[in-house]
Amino acid sequence: QIDTVSQSTEMFLHYHDIFVRNAFGNYGDILKEVSYSPMMAEMLSFVESRSAAYVLFNEGRESRPDENYAREIMQLFTIGIYMLNEDGTVQYDANGSPIPTYDNTDIQNFARAWTGFRRHHRRGNWEGYSHQYNRIDIMHLESVRRDQFPKMDLLKGFIGDTYPLCEDLPDKQFLRKGAEYRLLGSHPLPVFHSEPTRWENQNGLTRFSPSPESPLFNLLCGPDGSGNCQFTPRINVKDNLECFEDECRLDNVRLVKIEDVFYEYIKPPCVELSFYPSEKLRKVVDRRDMALCLHKDINDGALASCCDGSNQQFANSYCDFTAERVSWKTSASRCQARDSEMCDVKNIRFLDTQCDFHY
């Protein structure tokens, strides 16, 4: 008897399988899987941990992210509480005291890195269906709940150092060498991007679907001799692909629909700075009037919203598919092509409901 409330065992056995799978692997893989496990997040209480800014905005009170896992992953799972020599002996300072590996400031800083983790909703085909939340599948990150500010490491560098800046990624990265696509099957919602769960069964949404003549379609379909698609779980682009027809006007994709099957594009890791010169910034506002400033060259933050000049209270968002993301340059060109101009972001009401976020 493991779970005294529901008499369930499957979620604990599923957690145990992490160590079975990685018994002959590396410790980093174990830490990653453990950290994304809803069972660990419940045990060490960082599930549903939210940034201080999110709590202040939504609840009007001051709060700090949960520090439990940030502490235990160092103290119990990795580096311990004292610096060690190569032979495993403790390092001491000039006064003969053990040198600590971290302090409370480090814990508070790292706690911000464990914000935004959420469990998926319950699903069928597992023992704990009676639970409100899914305790089997790995958690997902919800960006609005996650702390948005830089986080230092223990060596006084920053998490994200050595990664490229997002604005420096090449144009149409989704067609470039190294681009990665993961199979979702018939499920229309992405795993690594955030979209409203209500979209799963909502009619009227459109998804990017390349032409059958497109090199991207051919790569993701992987047709056999009879032309039938042989969908591969994970695909990496080995050479740059030529854009085809409508693809050439796109800046970015998240989901790609091939016949009735969906792939999710996985953007390569990159860094967005917290502060840019004002002339480089664009302001993104969503339907809840929450604002975010992004670099104008980053193409995954918002959509084109255009006003005709005489009425700045209503906007048309010209997207090629639901929740398309474009750069500032593309947004401006789409408005100009329709004899419109970029809207003032305040008090905008949408005439088109498919394009969700806007400038």
mmCIF file of C-alpha atoms in Angstrom:
data_model
loop_
_atom_site.group_PDB
_atom_site.id
_atom_site.type_symbol
_atom_site.label_atom_id
_atom_site.label_comp_id
_atom_site.label_asym_id
_atom_site.label_seq_id
_atom_site.Cartn_x
_atom_site.Cartn_y
_atom_site.Cartn_z
ATOM 1 C CA GLN A 1 0.000 0.000 0.000
ATOM 2 C CA ILE A 2 1.700 3.187 -1.263
ATOM 3 C CA ASP A 3 -1.115 5.710 -1.630
ATOM 4 C CA THR A 4 -3.289 5.523 1.487
ATOM 5 C CA VAL A 5 -5.953 7.797 -0.026
ATOM 6 C CA SER A 6 -6.743 6.195 -3.378
ATOM 7 C CA GLN A 7 -4.842 2.900 -3.004
ATOM 8 C CA SER A 8 -3.060 3.769 -6.273
ATOM 9 C CA THR A 9 0.407 2.543 -7.161
ATOM 10 C CA GLU A 10 0.898 3.231 -10.874
ATOM 11 C CA MET A 11 2.219 6.775 -10.531
ATOM 12 C CA PHE A 12 4.870 5.597 -8.041
ATOM 13 C CA LEU A 13 5.912 2.728 -10.271
ATOM 14 C CA HIS A 14 6.096 5.119 -13.206
ATOM 15 C CA TYR A 15 8.420 7.327 -11.149
ATOM 16 C CA HIS A 16 10.533 4.288 -10.247
ATOM 17 C CA ASP A 17 10.872 3.514 -13.972
ATOM 18 C CA ILE A 18 12.918 6.695 -14.382
ATOM 19 C CA PHE A 19 15.777 4.943 -12.573
ATOM 20 C CA VAL A 20 15.219 1.683 -14.437
ATOM 21 C CA ARG A 21 15.468 3.439 -17.802
ATOM 22 C CA ASN A 22 18.582 5.365 -16.798
ATOM 23 C CA ALA A 23 20.351 2.699 -14.738
ATOM 24 C CA PHE A 24 23.217 2.607 -17.222
ATOM 25 C CA GLY A 25 22.885 6.179 -18.464
ATOM 26 C CA ASN A 26 24.119 9.449 -16.986
ATOM 27 C CA TYR A 27 23.060 11.297 -13.875
ATOM 28 C CA GLY A 28 22.060 14.408 -15.780
ATOM 29 C CA ASP A 29 19.297 12.508 -17.591
ATOM 30 C CA ILE A 30 18.008 11.192 -14.271
ATOM 31 C CA LEU A 31 17.920 14.696 -12.764
ATOM 32 C CA LYS A 32 16.042 16.061 -15.766
ATOM 33 C CA GLU A 33 13.385 13.345 -15.695
ATOM 34 C CA VAL A 34 13.019 13.557 -11.932
ATOM 35 C CA SER A 35 12.643 17.343 -12.107
ATOM 36 C CA TYR A 36 9.827 17.099 -14.662
ATOM 37 C CA SER A 37 8.025 14.383 -12.719
ATOM 38 C CA PRO A 38 4.751 15.537 -11.117
ATOM 39 C CA MET A 39 5.424 13.148 -8.231
ATOM 40 C CA MET A 40 8.702 14.903 -7.356
ATOM 41 C CA ALA A 41 7.069 18.304 -7.782
ATOM 42 C CA GLU A 42 4.355 17.324 -5.327
ATOM 43 C CA MET A 43 6.819 15.826 -2.853
ATOM 44 C CA LEU A 44 9.159 18.837 -2.815
ATOM 45 C CA SER A 45 6.361 21.361 -3.337
ATOM 46 C CA PHE A 46 7.459 23.303 -6.414
ATOM 47 C CA VAL A 47 4.404 22.237 -8.426
ATOM 48 C CA GLU A 48 2.320 25.352 -9.179
ATOM 49 C CA SER A 49 5.107 27.626 -7.897
ATOM 50 C CA ARG A 50 4.661 31.029 -9.512
ATOM 51 C CA SER A 51 6.761 34.129 -9.992
ATOM 52 C CA ALA A 52 6.405 37.031 -7.561
ATOM 53 C CA ALA A 53 5.275 39.258 -10.445
ATOM 54 C CA TYR A 54 2.499 36.845 -11.428
ATOM 55 C CA VAL A 55 1.152 36.606 -7.879
ATOM 56 C CA LEU A 56 1.269 40.381 -7.390
ATOM 57 C CA PHE A 57 -0.536 41.046 -10.680
ATOM 58 C CA ASN A 58 -3.218 38.368 -10.305
ATOM 59 C CA GLU A 59 -3.755 38.280 -6.542
ATOM 60 C CA GLY A 60 -2.555 41.676 -5.385
ATOM 61 C CA ARG A 61 -0.208 40.289 -2.743
ATOM 62 C CA GLU A 62 3.517 39.807 -2.297
ATOM 63 C CA SER A 63 4.830 36.241 -2.442
ATOM 64 C CA ARG A 64 8.049 34.480 -3.310
ATOM 65 C CA PRO A 65 8.584 31.259 -5.298
ATOM 66 C CA ASP A 66 8.775 27.995 -3.369
ATOM 67 C CA GLU A 67 12.408 27.318 -2.323
ATOM 68 C CA ASN A 68 12.148 23.662 -1.337
ATOM 69 C CA TYR A 69 13.334 21.970 -4.523
ATOM 70 C CA ALA A 70 15.933 24.653 -5.236
ATOM 71 C CA ARG A 71 17.534 23.732 -1.905
ATOM 72 C CA GLU A 72 17.144 19.963 -2.006
ATOM 73 C CA ILE A 73 18.410 19.477 -5.555
ATOM 74 C CA MET A 74 21.704 20.949 -4.376
ATOM 75 C CA GLN A 75 21.858 19.621 -0.828
ATOM 76 C CA LEU A 76 20.586 16.080 -1.400
ATOM 77 C CA PHE A 77 20.787 15.335 -5.119
ATOM 78 C CA THR A 78 24.004 16.922 -6.387
ATOM 79 C CA ILE A 79 26.708 19.104 -4.835
ATOM 80 C CA GLY A 80 26.004 18.804 -1.101
ATOM 81 C CA ILE A 81 26.537 21.608 1.391
ATOM 82 C CA TYR A 82 30.363 21.902 1.349
ATOM 83 C CA MET A 83 32.913 22.403 -1.404
ATOM 84 C CA LEU A 84 35.032 19.284 -1.995
ATOM 85 C CA ASN A 85 38.522 18.596 -3.247
ATOM 86 C CA GLU A 86 39.150 16.193 -6.115
ATOM 87 C CA ASP A 87 39.682 13.355 -3.607
ATOM 88 C CA GLY A 88 36.311 14.019 -1.949
ATOM 89 C CA THR A 89 37.642 15.724 1.167
ATOM 90 C CA VAL A 90 36.046 18.939 2.415
ATOM 91 C CA GLN A 91 37.577 22.304 1.502
ATOM 92 C CA TYR A 92 38.265 24.748 4.357
ATOM 93 C CA ASP A 93 38.781 28.504 4.375
ATOM 94 C CA ALA A 94 41.616 30.394 6.090
ATOM 95 C CA ASN A 95 39.763 30.233 9.406
ATOM 96 C CA GLY A 96 39.421 26.453 9.242
ATOM 97 C CA SER A 97 35.672 26.517 8.503
ATOM 98 C CA PRO A 98 34.135 24.373 5.733
ATOM 99 C CA ILE A 99 33.438 26.379 2.569
ATOM 100 C CA PRO A 100 29.713 26.214 1.746
ATOM 101 C CA THR A 101 28.656 25.432 -1.799
ATOM 102 C CA TYR A 102 25.705 27.831 -1.702
ATOM 103 C CA ASP A 103 23.870 30.240 0.582
ATOM 104 C CA ASN A 104 20.284 31.451 1.010
ATOM 105 C CA THR A 105 20.707 34.024 -1.755
ATOM 106 C CA ASP A 106 21.518 31.205 -4.196
ATOM 107 C CA ILE A 107 18.456 29.272 -3.041
ATOM 108 C CA GLN A 108 16.184 32.272 -3.527
ATOM 109 C CA ASN A 109 17.687 32.876 -6.953
ATOM 110 C CA PHE A 110 17.377 29.249 -8.081
ATOM 111 C CA ALA A 111 13.797 29.060 -6.769
ATOM 112 C CA ARG A 112 12.845 31.413 -9.588
ATOM 113 C CA ALA A 113 14.068 28.785 -12.059
ATOM 114 C CA TRP A 114 11.490 26.306 -10.732
ATOM 115 C CA THR A 115 8.451 28.505 -11.354
ATOM 116 C CA GLY A 116 5.819 27.783 -13.980
ATOM 117 C CA PHE A 117 5.817 23.981 -13.726
ATOM 118 C CA ARG A 118 2.264 22.618 -14.010
ATOM 119 C CA ARG A 119 0.660 19.203 -14.199
ATOM 120 C CA HIS A 120 -1.454 18.222 -17.166
ATOM 121 C CA HIS A 121 -5.129 17.569 -16.738
ATOM 122 C CA ARG A 122 -6.153 14.040 -15.902
ATOM 123 C CA ARG A 123 -6.631 11.563 -18.719
ATOM 124 C CA GLY A 124 -7.858 8.024 -19.106
ATOM 125 C CA ASN A 125 -5.880 4.801 -19.297
ATOM 126 C CA TRP A 126 -4.144 5.084 -15.963
ATOM 127 C CA GLU A 127 -4.929 3.994 -12.444
ATOM 128 C CA GLY A 128 -5.318 7.409 -10.842
ATOM 129 C CA TYR A 129 -8.064 8.782 -13.072
ATOM 130 C CA SER A 130 -10.017 9.831 -9.998
ATOM 131 C CA HIS A 131 -7.321 12.426 -9.209
ATOM 132 C CA GLN A 132 -7.901 15.968 -10.428
ATOM 133 C CA TYR A 133 -4.462 16.169 -12.026
ATOM 134 C CA ASN A 134 -2.309 13.922 -14.166
ATOM 135 C CA ARG A 135 0.383 12.375 -11.960
ATOM 136 C CA ILE A 136 1.975 10.266 -14.719
ATOM 137 C CA ASP A 137 3.009 12.467 -17.655
ATOM 138 C CA ILE A 138 5.860 14.955 -17.417
ATOM 139 C CA MET A 139 4.908 18.486 -16.389
ATOM 140 C CA HIS A 140 4.805 21.418 -18.768
ATOM 141 C CA LEU A 141 5.968 25.003 -18.322
ATOM 142 C CA GLU A 142 3.423 27.799 -18.436
ATOM 143 C CA SER A 143 5.234 30.944 -19.493
ATOM 144 C CA VAL A 144 2.966 33.500 -17.799
ATOM 145 C CA ARG A 145 3.614 31.905 -14.389
ATOM 146 C CA ARG A 146 7.362 31.613 -14.900
ATOM 147 C CA ASP A 147 9.843 34.149 -13.555
ATOM 148 C CA GLN A 148 11.030 36.178 -16.548
ATOM 149 C CA PHE A 149 14.225 37.663 -15.147
ATOM 150 C CA PRO A 150 17.883 36.539 -15.421
ATOM 151 C CA LYS A 151 19.086 33.839 -13.046
ATOM 152 C CA MET A 152 22.696 33.572 -11.906
ATOM 153 C CA ASP A 153 24.519 30.284 -11.442
ATOM 154 C CA LEU A 154 26.802 29.394 -8.529
ATOM 155 C CA LEU A 155 29.868 30.718 -10.342
ATOM 156 C CA LYS A 156 28.325 34.179 -10.801
ATOM 157 C CA GLY A 157 27.610 33.612 -14.468
ATOM 158 C CA PHE A 158 24.102 33.476 -15.855
ATOM 159 C CA ILE A 159 21.947 30.536 -16.837
ATOM 160 C CA GLY A 160 21.920 30.809 -20.627
ATOM 161 C CA ASP A 161 25.510 31.973 -21.055
ATOM 162 C CA THR A 162 27.103 30.561 -24.266
ATOM 163 C CA TYR A 163 23.693 30.234 -25.965
ATOM 164 C CA PRO A 164 22.953 32.487 -28.981
ATOM 165 C CA LEU A 165 20.667 35.491 -28.693
ATOM 166 C CA CYS A 166 17.198 34.767 -30.077
ATOM 167 C CA GLU A 167 17.328 37.791 -32.386
ATOM 168 C CA ASP A 168 20.485 36.340 -33.985
ATOM 169 C CA LEU A 169 18.820 33.106 -35.112
ATOM 170 C CA PRO A 170 18.658 32.912 -38.927
ATOM 171 C CA ASP A 171 15.520 33.735 -40.865
ATOM 172 C CA LYS A 172 13.073 30.824 -41.176
ATOM 173 C CA GLN A 173 14.903 28.767 -38.587
ATOM 174 C CA PHE A 174 12.190 26.095 -38.918
ATOM 175 C CA LEU A 175 13.610 25.224 -42.360
ATOM 176 C CA ARG A 176 17.260 25.382 -41.374
ATOM 177 C CA LYS A 177 19.738 22.628 -40.702
ATOM 178 C CA GLY A 178 19.325 21.417 -37.132
ATOM 179 C CA ALA A 179 15.611 22.249 -36.858
ATOM 180 C CA GLU A 180 13.756 19.580 -34.869
ATOM 181 C CA TYR A 181 10.198 18.296 -35.183
ATOM 182 C CA ARG A 182 8.436 15.968 -32.761
ATOM 183 C CA LEU A 183 5.400 13.876 -33.602
ATOM 184 C CA LEU A 184 2.192 14.679 -31.714
ATOM 185 C CA GLY A 185 -0.044 12.262 -33.619
ATOM 186 C CA SER A 186 -3.653 13.411 -33.913
ATOM 187 C CA HIS A 187 -3.369 15.635 -30.825
ATOM 188 C CA PRO A 188 -3.636 19.282 -32.020
ATOM 189 C CA LEU A 189 -2.037 21.006 -29.026
ATOM 190 C CA PRO A 190 1.724 21.503 -28.669
ATOM 191 C CA VAL A 191 3.693 20.135 -25.728
ATOM 192 C CA PHE A 192 6.627 22.562 -25.600
ATOM 193 C CA HIS A 193 4.610 25.674 -26.455
ATOM 194 C CA SER A 194 1.707 27.108 -24.500
ATOM 195 C CA GLU A 195 -1.742 27.256 -26.083
ATOM 196 C CA PRO A 196 -5.195 27.355 -24.440
ATOM 197 C CA THR A 197 -6.423 23.859 -23.606
ATOM 198 C CA ARG A 198 -9.857 24.818 -24.929
ATOM 199 C CA TRP A 199 -8.343 24.800 -28.427
ATOM 200 C CA GLU A 200 -8.036 21.015 -28.348
ATOM 201 C CA ASN A 201 -11.615 20.500 -29.530
ATOM 202 C CA GLN A 202 -12.464 23.986 -30.772
ATOM 203 C CA ASN A 203 -13.871 24.304 -34.263
ATOM 204 C CA GLY A 204 -12.700 26.939 -36.699
ATOM 205 C CA LEU A 205 -9.000 26.894 -35.835
ATOM 206 C CA THR A 206 -6.542 26.616 -38.687
ATOM 207 C CA ARG A 207 -3.093 25.058 -38.569
ATOM 208 C CA PHE A 208 -0.154 25.479 -40.888
ATOM 209 C CA SER A 209 -0.263 22.732 -43.494
ATOM 210 C CA PRO A 210 2.486 22.793 -46.152
ATOM 211 C CA SER A 211 1.807 21.876 -49.754
ATOM 212 C CA PRO A 212 2.440 18.199 -50.666
ATOM 213 C CA GLU A 213 5.040 19.550 -53.102
ATOM 214 C CA SER A 214 6.956 21.234 -50.293
ATOM 215 C CA PRO A 215 10.348 19.836 -49.198
ATOM 216 C CA LEU A 216 9.153 20.262 -45.586
ATOM 217 C CA PHE A 217 6.037 18.169 -46.280
ATOM 218 C CA ASN A 218 8.159 15.476 -47.901
ATOM 219 C CA LEU A 219 10.550 15.402 -44.946
ATOM 220 C CA LEU A 220 7.822 15.108 -42.290
ATOM 221 C CA CYS A 221 5.667 12.725 -44.301
ATOM 222 C CA GLY A 222 8.521 10.374 -45.225
ATOM 223 C CA PRO A 223 6.470 8.651 -47.957
ATOM 224 C CA ASP A 224 7.006 4.996 -48.809
ATOM 225 C CA GLY A 225 7.074 3.619 -52.344
ATOM 226 C CA SER A 226 3.310 3.959 -52.599
ATOM 227 C CA GLY A 227 3.307 7.575 -51.422
ATOM 228 C CA ASN A 228 1.865 6.805 -47.989
ATOM 229 C CA CYS A 229 3.316 8.822 -45.107
ATOM 230 C CA GLN A 230 5.533 6.934 -42.663
ATOM 231 C CA PHE A 231 5.568 9.299 -39.706
ATOM 232 C CA THR A 232 8.774 9.274 -37.646
ATOM 233 C CA PRO A 233 8.580 10.225 -33.926
ATOM 234 C CA ARG A 234 11.441 12.708 -34.103
ATOM 235 C CA ILE A 235 12.923 14.371 -37.184
ATOM 236 C CA ASN A 236 16.011 16.570 -37.435
ATOM 237 C CA VAL A 237 16.584 18.663 -40.547
ATOM 238 C CA LYS A 238 19.986 17.622 -41.898
ATOM 239 C CA ASP A 239 20.265 20.253 -44.650
ATOM 240 C CA ASN A 240 18.614 23.612 -45.240
ATOM 241 C CA LEU A 241 15.222 23.263 -46.918
ATOM 242 C CA GLU A 242 13.902 25.585 -49.612
ATOM 243 C CA CYS A 243 10.687 27.363 -48.701
ATOM 244 C CA PHE A 244 7.738 26.600 -50.972
ATOM 245 C CA GLU A 245 4.887 28.957 -51.862
ATOM 246 C CA ASP A 246 3.143 30.153 -48.650
ATOM 247 C CA GLU A 247 6.055 28.978 -46.464
ATOM 248 C CA CYS A 248 8.158 31.789 -47.903
ATOM 249 C CA ARG A 249 5.988 34.457 -46.214
ATOM 250 C CA LEU A 250 6.204 32.845 -42.784
ATOM 251 C CA ASP A 251 8.609 33.815 -40.015
ATOM 252 C CA ASN A 252 7.893 30.958 -37.638
ATOM 253 C CA VAL A 253 5.763 27.868 -37.041
ATOM 254 C CA ARG A 254 4.789 25.905 -33.961
ATOM 255 C CA LEU A 255 2.564 23.147 -35.273
ATOM 256 C CA VAL A 256 2.727 21.589 -38.729
ATOM 257 C CA LYS A 257 -0.198 19.544 -39.982
ATOM 258 C CA ILE A 258 0.623 16.706 -42.364
ATOM 259 C CA GLU A 259 -2.610 15.086 -43.534
ATOM 260 C CA ASP A 260 -4.396 14.486 -40.183
ATOM 261 C CA VAL A 261 -1.204 14.238 -38.114
ATOM 262 C CA PHE A 262 0.581 17.034 -36.228
ATOM 263 C CA TYR A 263 4.275 17.753 -35.685
ATOM 264 C CA GLU A 264 5.592 20.327 -33.214
ATOM 265 C CA TYR A 265 8.576 22.442 -34.192
ATOM 266 C CA ILE A 266 11.145 22.673 -31.388
ATOM 267 C CA LYS A 267 12.938 25.995 -31.448
ATOM 268 C CA PRO A 268 16.673 25.769 -30.646
ATOM 269 C CA PRO A 269 17.725 27.102 -27.225
ATOM 270 C CA CYS A 270 18.426 30.828 -27.283
ATOM 271 C CA VAL A 271 18.514 33.782 -24.899
ATOM 272 C CA GLU A 272 16.380 36.910 -24.736
ATOM 273 C CA LEU A 273 17.932 39.793 -22.841
ATOM 274 C CA SER A 274 15.921 41.526 -20.137
ATOM 275 C CA PHE A 275 16.905 45.008 -21.304
ATOM 276 C CA TYR A 276 17.255 46.357 -24.844
ATOM 277 C CA PRO A 277 17.591 49.875 -26.265
ATOM 278 C CA SER A 278 14.077 51.305 -26.559
ATOM 279 C CA GLU A 279 14.264 51.563 -30.355
ATOM 280 C CA LYS A 280 14.692 47.782 -30.525
ATOM 281 C CA LEU A 281 11.564 47.020 -28.486
ATOM 282 C CA ARG A 282 8.017 46.188 -29.502
ATOM 283 C CA LYS A 283 5.101 45.904 -27.114
ATOM 284 C CA VAL A 284 2.891 42.826 -27.156
ATOM 285 C CA VAL A 285 -0.519 42.885 -25.489
ATOM 286 C CA ASP A 286 -2.901 39.968 -25.120
ATOM 287 C CA ARG A 287 -6.662 39.922 -24.618
ATOM 288 C CA ARG A 288 -6.297 40.282 -20.862
ATOM 289 C CA ASP A 289 -4.389 43.560 -21.361
ATOM 290 C CA MET A 290 -1.137 41.995 -20.114
ATOM 291 C CA ALA A 291 1.871 43.592 -21.798
ATOM 292 C CA LEU A 292 5.311 42.248 -22.654
ATOM 293 C CA CYS A 293 8.206 43.946 -24.412
ATOM 294 C CA LEU A 294 10.220 41.938 -26.920
ATOM 295 C CA HIS A 295 12.980 42.604 -29.416
ATOM 296 C CA LYS A 296 11.595 43.637 -32.791
ATOM 297 C CA ASP A 297 13.564 40.957 -34.638
ATOM 298 C CA ILE A 298 12.223 38.081 -32.517
ATOM 299 C CA ASN A 299 9.434 36.384 -34.411
ATOM 300 C CA ASP A 300 7.625 34.271 -31.839
ATOM 301 C CA GLY A 301 5.840 36.822 -29.722
ATOM 302 C CA ALA A 302 2.907 38.357 -31.543
ATOM 303 C CA LEU A 303 0.817 38.838 -34.659
ATOM 304 C CA ALA A 304 0.031 41.576 -37.100
ATOM 305 C CA SER A 305 -2.750 43.892 -35.871
ATOM 306 C CA CYS A 306 -3.744 46.642 -38.238
ATOM 307 C CA CYS A 307 -5.988 49.717 -37.966
ATOM 308 C CA ASP A 308 -7.270 51.809 -40.842
ATOM 309 C CA GLY A 309 -6.337 55.097 -39.175
ATOM 310 C CA SER A 310 -9.871 56.375 -38.690
ATOM 311 C CA ASN A 311 -10.756 53.894 -35.959
ATOM 312 C CA GLN A 312 -8.092 52.979 -33.429
ATOM 313 C CA GLN A 313 -10.446 50.931 -31.247
ATOM 314 C CA PHE A 314 -10.850 47.982 -33.596
ATOM 315 C CA ALA A 315 -8.152 45.881 -35.166
ATOM 316 C CA ASN A 316 -7.810 43.246 -37.825
ATOM 317 C CA SER A 317 -5.145 40.599 -37.252
ATOM 318 C CA TYR A 318 -3.941 39.122 -40.520
ATOM 319 C CA CYS A 319 -2.577 35.712 -39.669
ATOM 320 C CA ASP A 320 -2.092 32.842 -42.099
ATOM 321 C CA PHE A 321 -3.094 30.341 -39.412
ATOM 322 C CA THR A 322 -4.201 30.323 -35.776
ATOM 323 C CA ALA A 323 -1.718 31.848 -33.334
ATOM 324 C CA GLU A 324 0.878 32.620 -35.992
ATOM 325 C CA ARG A 325 3.949 34.483 -34.727
ATOM 326 C CA VAL A 326 5.703 37.099 -36.848
ATOM 327 C CA SER A 327 8.417 39.724 -36.571
ATOM 328 C CA TRP A 328 7.731 43.445 -36.356
ATOM 329 C CA LYS A 329 8.873 43.873 -39.979
ATOM 330 C CA THR A 330 6.465 41.230 -41.251
ATOM 331 C CA SER A 331 3.630 42.676 -39.189
ATOM 332 C CA ALA A 332 4.184 46.154 -40.608
ATOM 333 C CA SER A 333 4.380 44.873 -44.180
ATOM 334 C CA ARG A 334 1.083 42.996 -43.838
ATOM 335 C CA CYS A 335 -0.642 46.121 -42.582
ATOM 336 C CA GLN A 336 0.883 48.224 -45.345
ATOM 337 C CA ALA A 337 -0.304 45.739 -47.977
ATOM 338 C CA ARG A 338 -3.870 46.402 -46.772
ATOM 339 C CA ASP A 339 -3.503 50.178 -46.659
ATOM 340 C CA SER A 340 -3.504 50.057 -42.874
ATOM 341 C CA GLU A 341 -1.077 50.969 -40.139
ATOM 342 C CA MET A 342 0.113 49.337 -36.949
ATOM 343 C CA CYS A 343 -2.399 49.851 -34.144
ATOM 344 C CA ASP A 344 -2.005 51.674 -30.882
ATOM 345 C CA VAL A 345 -1.931 48.711 -28.493
ATOM 346 C CA LYS A 346 -4.342 50.246 -25.958
ATOM 347 C CA ASN A 347 -8.068 49.482 -25.953
ATOM 348 C CA ILE A 348 -7.961 47.286 -29.036
ATOM 349 C CA ARG A 349 -10.957 45.124 -29.845
ATOM 350 C CA PHE A 350 -10.530 42.310 -32.339
ATOM 351 C CA LEU A 351 -12.572 41.831 -35.465
ATOM 352 C CA ASP A 352 -10.773 38.534 -36.138
ATOM 353 C CA THR A 353 -10.694 36.040 -33.238
ATOM 354 C CA GLN A 354 -8.170 33.567 -34.660
ATOM 355 C CA CYS A 355 -5.047 35.634 -34.201
ATOM 356 C CA ASP A 356 -5.068 35.696 -30.361
ATOM 357 C CA PHE A 357 -2.086 37.928 -29.468
ATOM 358 C CA HIS A 358 -1.192 41.183 -31.184
ATOM 359 C CA TYR A 359 1.223 44.131 -31.256
#
